[in-house]
Tab-separated table of C-alpha atoms in Angstrom:
chain	number	residue	atom	x	y	z
A	1	SER	CA	8.192	119.994	57.931
A	2	TRP	CA	10.329	118.992	54.942
A	3	HIS	CA	9.094	121.698	52.556
A	4	ASN	CA	10.027	124.482	54.979
A	5	SER	CA	13.701	123.541	55.157
A	6	ARG	CA	16.136	125.978	53.571
A	7	GLU	CA	17.565	123.220	51.348
A	8	VAL	CA	14.169	122.324	49.861
A	9	LYS	CA	13.060	125.954	49.509
A	10	THR	CA	16.026	126.681	47.238
A	11	MET	CA	15.323	123.676	44.985
A	12	LYS	CA	13.756	124.151	41.590
A	13	LEU	CA	10.816	122.054	40.428
A	14	PRO	CA	12.879	119.219	38.842
A	15	GLU	CA	14.932	118.806	42.027
A	16	LYS	CA	11.808	118.821	44.196
A	17	ILE	CA	10.134	116.125	42.094
A	18	LEU	CA	13.237	113.926	42.412
A	19	TYR	CA	13.575	114.664	46.145
A	20	CYS	CA	9.920	113.881	46.863
A	21	ARG	CA	9.946	110.743	44.727
A	22	LYS	CA	12.977	109.365	46.552
A	23	ARG	CA	11.484	110.412	49.896
A	24	ALA	CA	8.352	108.434	48.965
A	25	GLY	CA	10.501	105.402	48.072
A	26	LEU	CA	9.238	105.275	44.484
A	27	SER	CA	11.107	104.451	41.306
A	28	GLN	CA	10.591	106.578	38.201
A	29	GLU	CA	8.511	103.757	36.726
A	30	GLU	CA	6.287	103.550	39.817
A	31	LEU	CA	5.670	107.297	39.928
A	32	ALA	CA	5.100	107.491	36.166
A	33	GLU	CA	2.494	104.737	36.452
A	34	ARG	CA	0.690	106.580	39.263
A	35	VAL	CA	0.783	109.846	37.311
A	36	GLY	CA	-0.173	108.352	33.967
A	37	CYS	CA	2.888	109.453	32.037
A	38	SER	CA	5.882	107.608	30.616
A	39	ARG	CA	9.030	106.985	32.616
A	40	SER	CA	10.995	108.923	30.004
A	41	GLN	CA	8.698	111.953	30.403
A	42	LEU	CA	9.219	111.838	34.166
A	43	ALA	CA	12.992	111.471	33.687
A	44	ARG	CA	12.981	114.587	31.472
A	45	LEU	CA	11.049	116.504	34.137
A	46	GLU	CA	13.454	115.445	36.896
A	47	SER	CA	16.512	116.309	34.827
A	48	GLY	CA	15.139	119.722	33.887
A	49	VAL	CA	15.118	118.921	30.151
A	50	SER	CA	11.357	119.474	30.068
A	51	CYS	CA	11.362	122.855	31.779
A	52	ARG	CA	7.714	123.889	31.377
A	53	PRO	CA	5.459	121.018	32.407
A	54	SER	CA	1.725	121.601	32.276
A	55	TYR	CA	-0.081	122.492	35.476
A	56	GLN	CA	-1.996	119.201	35.190
A	57	ILE	CA	1.132	117.040	35.160
A	58	VAL	CA	2.540	118.949	38.148
A	59	ALA	CA	-0.783	118.488	39.967
A	60	ASP	CA	-0.816	114.759	39.149
A	61	ILE	CA	2.775	114.340	40.367
A	62	ALA	CA	2.025	116.253	43.574
A	63	ARG	CA	-1.045	114.118	44.256
A	64	ALA	CA	0.911	110.887	43.634
A	65	LEU	CA	3.651	112.057	46.004
A	66	GLY	CA	1.278	113.206	48.728
A	67	VAL	CA	2.279	116.866	48.580
A	68	THR	CA	0.514	119.959	47.327
A	69	THR	CA	1.159	121.568	43.963
A	70	GLN	CA	2.181	124.714	45.823
A	71	GLN	CA	4.818	122.784	47.797
A	72	LEU	CA	6.335	121.504	44.551
A	73	GLU	CA	6.214	124.835	42.759
A	74	GLN	CA	7.269	127.242	45.517
A	75	SER	CA	10.640	128.700	44.689
A	76	GLY	CA	11.908	132.081	43.725
A	77	SER	CA	12.544	130.945	40.157
A	78	ASP	CA	9.869	128.324	39.450
A	79	ARG	CA	6.881	128.995	37.187
A	80	GLN	CA	6.541	132.744	37.289
A	81	ARG	CA	2.857	133.635	37.022
A	82	ALA	CA	1.715	136.502	34.802
Protein backbone atom coordinates (compact mmCIF):
# COMPACT_ATOMS: atom_id res chain seq x y z
CA SER A 1 0.00 0.00 0.00
CA TRP A 2 1.00 3.66 -0.35
CA HIS A 3 2.61 4.03 3.09
CA ASN A 4 4.99 1.12 2.47
CA SER A 5 6.57 2.65 -0.63
CA ARG A 6 10.19 3.75 -0.30
CA GLU A 7 9.30 7.29 -1.40
CA VAL A 8 6.67 7.74 1.33
CA LYS A 9 8.79 6.07 4.02
CA THR A 10 11.53 8.66 3.53
CA MET A 11 9.11 11.60 3.80
CA LYS A 12 8.95 13.67 6.95
CA LEU A 13 5.65 14.54 8.61
CA PRO A 14 5.02 17.81 6.69
CA GLU A 15 5.56 16.05 3.35
CA LYS A 16 3.29 13.17 4.35
CA ILE A 17 0.47 15.51 5.36
CA LEU A 18 0.72 17.28 1.98
CA TYR A 19 0.97 13.98 0.09
CA CYS A 20 -2.03 12.46 1.86
CA ARG A 21 -4.11 15.62 1.49
CA LYS A 22 -3.50 15.75 -2.25
CA ARG A 23 -4.11 12.00 -2.52
CA ALA A 24 -7.47 12.56 -0.79
CA GLY A 25 -8.29 15.37 -3.25
CA LEU A 26 -8.69 17.97 -0.50
CA SER A 27 -7.70 21.61 -0.47
CA GLN A 28 -5.98 23.08 2.58
CA GLU A 29 -9.24 24.82 3.47
CA GLU A 30 -11.23 21.58 3.25
CA LEU A 31 -8.78 19.63 5.40
CA ALA A 32 -8.47 22.47 7.92
CA GLU A 33 -12.26 22.54 8.26
CA ARG A 34 -12.38 18.78 8.87
CA VAL A 35 -9.57 19.00 11.42
CA GLY A 36 -10.85 22.10 13.18
CA CYS A 37 -7.80 24.28 12.62
CA SER A 38 -7.12 27.30 10.43
CA ARG A 39 -5.88 27.00 6.87
CA SER A 40 -2.80 29.00 7.85
CA GLN A 41 -2.00 26.55 10.67
CA LEU A 42 -2.28 23.66 8.22
CA ALA A 43 -0.10 25.52 5.69
CA ARG A 44 2.57 25.99 8.38
CA LEU A 45 2.44 22.27 9.20
CA GLU A 46 2.77 21.27 5.54
CA SER A 47 5.65 23.67 4.94
CA GLY A 48 7.51 22.48 8.03
CA VAL A 49 7.41 25.93 9.68
CA SER A 50 5.46 24.46 12.60
CA CYS A 51 7.80 21.56 13.29
CA ARG A 52 6.34 20.18 16.53
CA PRO A 53 2.58 19.80 16.16
CA SER A 54 0.68 18.37 19.10
CA TYR A 55 -0.22 14.70 19.05
CA GLN A 56 -3.90 15.71 18.96
CA ILE A 57 -3.57 17.76 15.78
CA VAL A 58 -1.63 14.93 14.10
CA ALA A 59 -4.34 12.48 15.20
CA ASP A 60 -7.09 14.77 13.88
CA ILE A 61 -5.30 15.19 10.54
CA ALA A 62 -4.77 11.43 10.24
CA ARG A 63 -8.43 10.74 10.98
CA ALA A 64 -9.57 13.34 8.42
CA LEU A 65 -7.27 11.81 5.80
CA GLY A 66 -8.27 8.22 6.52
CA VAL A 67 -4.83 7.09 7.65
CA THR A 68 -3.42 6.17 11.03
CA THR A 69 -1.32 8.48 13.17
CA GLN A 70 1.47 5.91 12.96
CA GLN A 71 1.39 6.03 9.14
CA LEU A 72 1.83 9.81 9.23
CA GLU A 73 4.54 9.80 11.87
CA GLN A 74 6.66 6.82 10.80
CA SER A 75 10.01 8.03 9.61
CA GLY A 76 13.53 7.79 10.86
CA SER A 77 13.56 11.47 11.81
CA ASP A 78 9.97 12.28 12.79
CA ARG A 79 8.90 12.83 16.40
CA GLN A 80 11.53 10.99 18.38
CA ARG A 81 9.91 9.55 21.50
CA ALA A 82 11.68 9.75 24.86
